[in-house]
C-alpha cells in the first residue's frame, strides 16, 4: 500500500501504538509501505505514532520530546523511520508488545504492572492506553486511527476510539487494561513491537 501525507501534526504527547488490525493468531511483523512525507520540525512523538500506524507495529518511546525534519518521496516506511531515528539520535529495538484485537485474551490483569489510580469518564480508549502503557512498561497497539487528522480543507477528524469510564484506586496497570477492554469489547494478544531509546 502506498501512502502520501502532507500536512501538519497537532500537538499530542504520550506513548504510541498501532491499530488493532491483525487477527489474534497472526504473528506480528512490520509491513513496509511506501510513503511520502514532507515536514519541518514535526513533533517526534507524533511521527512515531504515524510510523506505528503505517507499519502496523506497536512503538513505544523513552526519548524526551523533540522535533525533527523529514522528507521522503515513495520510500519504504522503515527506511524513513530509521532516518528519523538517526536525526533524533535514537535507536529502535524489537521488544514484546501488546496488540488490542477483537476476540483476544481477556486476562490482562495477569500482566501485572505498576499500581495506578484513575477516575475517568468517557475517555477514548487510546488515551487510556497512553496512561496504562508506561505502567506496564510495554508498547501497546492503539485501535483504529489513533491520532487527529487535518484534511486539506482544514477539517479536524478526532480519534474515534470507544470511550471508557473507570474509577479504580491503587490497582495494577494490567487490571486497568482488563477493565477498559471489557467495556469496549476488545481483547489483547502478545506480539512484538519496537521501543525507541536515546543513543
Short mmCIF file of C-alpha atoms in Angstrom, two decimals:
data_model
loop_
_atom_site.label_atom_id
_atom_site.label_comp_id
_atom_site.label_asym_id
_atom_site.label_seq_id
_atom_site.Cartn_x
_atom_site.Cartn_y
_atom_site.Cartn_z
CA UNK A 1 0.00 0.00 0.00
CA UNK A 2 1.32 3.45 -0.89
CA UNK A 3 0.67 6.41 1.37
CA UNK A 4 1.15 10.10 0.74
CA UNK A 5 0.89 12.54 3.63
CA UNK A 6 1.21 16.30 3.56
CA UNK A 7 0.01 18.49 6.38
CA UNK A 8 0.73 19.29 9.96
CA UNK A 9 0.61 17.39 13.20
CA UNK A 10 -1.35 18.63 16.19
CA UNK A 11 0.46 18.56 19.50
CA UNK A 12 -0.04 15.31 21.37
CA UNK A 13 2.10 13.60 23.96
CA UNK A 14 2.39 10.11 25.35
CA UNK A 15 3.15 6.60 24.22
CA UNK A 16 2.31 5.48 20.75
CA UNK A 17 0.92 2.33 19.12
CA UNK A 18 -0.95 0.92 16.20
CA UNK A 19 -4.42 -0.04 15.09
CA UNK A 20 -5.89 -3.39 16.04
CA UNK A 21 -5.95 -4.95 12.61
CA UNK A 22 -4.18 -8.31 12.77
CA UNK A 23 -6.10 -11.45 13.70
CA UNK A 24 -5.31 -12.82 17.15
CA UNK A 25 -3.48 -15.85 15.72
CA UNK A 26 -1.18 -13.91 13.39
CA UNK A 27 2.39 -13.18 14.48
CA UNK A 28 3.37 -9.54 14.29
CA UNK A 29 5.76 -8.43 11.61
CA UNK A 30 6.15 -4.91 10.36
CA UNK A 31 4.72 -4.08 7.00
CA UNK A 32 6.79 -1.69 4.94
CA UNK A 33 4.58 0.50 2.74
CA UNK A 34 5.95 3.25 0.54
CA UNK A 35 5.30 6.72 1.97
CA UNK A 36 5.65 10.38 1.04
CA UNK A 37 6.33 12.87 3.85
CA UNK A 38 7.48 16.48 3.98
CA UNK A 39 7.65 18.03 7.46
CA UNK A 40 9.84 20.57 9.18
CA UNK A 41 10.06 20.48 12.96
CA UNK A 42 7.50 17.69 13.28
CA UNK A 43 6.95 16.52 16.88
CA UNK A 44 8.85 13.25 17.31
CA UNK A 45 6.06 11.51 19.25
CA UNK A 46 3.54 12.32 16.52
CA UNK A 47 5.87 10.94 13.85
CA UNK A 48 6.34 7.72 15.83
CA UNK A 49 2.56 7.40 16.06
CA UNK A 50 2.31 7.88 12.30
CA UNK A 51 5.02 5.26 11.62
CA UNK A 52 3.43 2.78 14.06
CA UNK A 53 0.15 3.15 12.19
CA UNK A 54 1.80 2.74 8.78
CA UNK A 55 3.92 -0.32 9.59
CA UNK A 56 1.21 -1.85 11.81
CA UNK A 57 3.64 -2.37 14.69
CA UNK A 58 3.40 -1.07 18.28
CA UNK A 59 6.03 1.58 19.02
CA UNK A 60 6.89 2.95 22.45
CA UNK A 61 9.37 5.75 23.05
CA UNK A 62 11.51 6.76 26.01
CA UNK A 63 13.17 9.81 24.47
CA UNK A 64 12.43 13.37 25.54
CA UNK A 65 10.04 15.35 23.32
CA UNK A 66 11.90 16.73 20.32
CA UNK A 67 11.18 17.88 16.78
CA UNK A 68 12.70 16.59 13.55
CA UNK A 69 12.67 17.37 9.85
CA UNK A 70 11.68 14.62 7.45
CA UNK A 71 11.27 14.48 3.70
CA UNK A 72 10.59 11.29 1.77
CA UNK A 73 9.24 10.52 -1.68
CA UNK A 74 7.99 7.00 -2.32
CA UNK A 75 10.41 5.48 0.19
CA UNK A 76 9.87 2.39 2.36
CA UNK A 77 8.46 3.45 5.73
CA UNK A 78 11.07 1.55 7.77
CA UNK A 79 13.90 3.29 5.89
CA UNK A 80 12.35 6.68 6.62
CA UNK A 81 11.77 5.69 10.26
CA UNK A 82 15.43 4.76 10.66
CA UNK A 83 16.48 8.07 9.11
CA UNK A 84 14.26 9.98 11.55
CA UNK A 85 15.73 7.99 14.44
CA UNK A 86 19.26 8.81 13.29
CA UNK A 87 18.40 12.53 13.23
CA UNK A 88 16.93 12.24 16.75
CA UNK A 89 19.99 10.25 17.96
CA UNK A 90 17.75 7.31 18.84
CA UNK A 91 17.62 3.57 18.21
CA UNK A 92 14.78 1.09 17.78
CA UNK A 93 14.88 -2.28 19.50
CA UNK A 94 12.44 -5.13 18.98
CA UNK A 95 10.57 -5.97 22.19
CA UNK A 96 7.48 -7.82 23.38
CA UNK A 97 4.34 -5.73 22.88
CA UNK A 98 0.57 -5.88 23.19
CA UNK A 99 -1.90 -5.66 20.32
CA UNK A 100 -5.53 -4.76 21.02
CA UNK A 101 -7.74 -7.12 18.99
CA UNK A 102 -11.27 -8.42 18.63
CA UNK A 103 -11.71 -11.83 20.30
CA UNK A 104 -8.33 -11.71 22.06
CA UNK A 105 -7.36 -12.78 25.57
CA UNK A 106 -9.39 -11.26 28.39
CA UNK A 107 -7.00 -11.79 31.31
CA UNK A 108 -4.96 -8.58 31.06
CA UNK A 109 -4.83 -8.40 34.87
CA UNK A 110 -2.27 -11.22 34.66
CA UNK A 111 0.15 -8.74 33.03
CA UNK A 112 0.64 -7.04 36.41
CA UNK A 113 2.39 -3.69 36.12
CA UNK A 114 2.83 -0.77 38.47
CA UNK A 115 -0.07 0.36 40.64
CA UNK A 116 -2.18 3.22 39.37
CA UNK A 117 -5.30 5.13 40.34
CA UNK A 118 -7.64 6.89 37.97
CA UNK A 119 -11.12 8.31 37.69
CA UNK A 120 -12.09 8.91 34.05
CA UNK A 121 -15.41 9.41 32.30
CA UNK A 122 -15.88 8.82 28.56
CA UNK A 123 -12.12 8.87 27.94
CA UNK A 124 -11.24 7.46 24.48
CA UNK A 125 -9.63 4.02 24.82
CA UNK A 126 -6.47 5.20 23.05
CA UNK A 127 -5.98 7.96 25.64
CA UNK A 128 -6.43 5.43 28.44
CA UNK A 129 -3.78 3.25 26.78
CA UNK A 130 -1.46 6.28 26.93
CA UNK A 131 -1.81 6.14 30.73
CA UNK A 132 -1.52 2.35 31.10
CA UNK A 133 1.42 1.76 28.74
CA UNK A 134 4.19 3.29 30.90
CA UNK A 135 2.87 1.48 33.98
CA UNK A 136 3.12 -1.86 32.12
CA UNK A 137 6.46 -0.84 30.54
CA UNK A 138 5.47 -2.46 27.24
CA UNK A 139 4.34 -0.89 23.93
CA UNK A 140 0.58 -1.24 23.37
CA UNK A 141 -1.14 -1.10 19.99
CA UNK A 142 -3.82 1.53 19.60
CA UNK A 143 -7.17 0.96 17.92
CA UNK A 144 -8.37 2.49 14.69
CA UNK A 145 -6.63 5.69 13.67
CA UNK A 146 -5.09 6.82 16.97
CA UNK A 147 -4.35 10.42 16.02
CA UNK A 148 -6.02 13.55 14.80
CA UNK A 149 -6.12 14.13 11.06
CA UNK A 150 -6.35 17.52 9.42
CA UNK A 151 -7.85 17.31 5.95
CA UNK A 152 -6.79 19.53 3.07
CA UNK A 153 -9.85 21.69 3.76
CA UNK A 154 -8.73 22.15 7.38
CA UNK A 155 -11.31 19.85 8.97
CA UNK A 156 -10.00 18.10 12.10
CA UNK A 157 -11.01 14.44 12.48
CA UNK A 158 -10.55 13.27 16.06
CA UNK A 159 -9.59 9.84 17.38
CA UNK A 160 -12.79 7.75 17.22
CA UNK A 161 -11.81 5.10 19.82
CA UNK A 162 -14.58 3.82 22.11
CA UNK A 163 -14.99 5.74 25.40
CA UNK A 164 -14.06 4.25 28.76
CA UNK A 165 -15.38 5.18 32.21
CA UNK A 166 -13.39 3.83 35.16
CA UNK A 167 -12.82 4.61 38.83
CA UNK A 168 -10.02 2.47 40.27
CA UNK A 169 -7.64 3.08 43.17
CA UNK A 170 -4.15 1.63 43.59
CA UNK A 171 -4.59 -1.36 41.27
CA UNK A 172 -2.07 -2.96 38.87
CA UNK A 173 -2.00 -1.45 35.38
CA UNK A 174 -2.94 -4.82 33.91
CA UNK A 175 -6.24 -4.73 35.79
CA UNK A 176 -6.94 -1.22 34.47
CA UNK A 177 -6.32 -2.52 30.95
CA UNK A 178 -8.58 -5.53 31.55
CA UNK A 179 -11.47 -3.35 32.79
CA UNK A 180 -11.09 -1.00 29.81
CA UNK A 181 -11.07 -3.88 27.33
CA UNK A 182 -14.15 -5.38 28.99
CA UNK A 183 -16.03 -2.10 28.48
CA UNK A 184 -15.02 -1.73 24.84
CA UNK A 185 -15.42 -5.37 23.79
CA UNK A 186 -11.76 -5.88 22.86
CA UNK A 187 -9.18 -8.42 23.96
CA UNK A 188 -5.42 -8.45 23.59
CA UNK A 189 -2.60 -10.59 22.26
CA UNK A 190 1.12 -10.57 22.85
CA UNK A 191 3.16 -9.62 19.82
CA UNK A 192 6.41 -7.84 19.02
CA UNK A 193 6.99 -4.14 18.56
CA UNK A 194 9.69 -1.51 18.87
CA UNK A 195 10.88 0.60 21.76
CA UNK A 196 12.72 3.80 20.85
CA UNK A 197 15.60 4.76 23.15
CA UNK A 198 18.26 7.50 23.06
CA UNK A 199 21.67 6.50 21.67
#
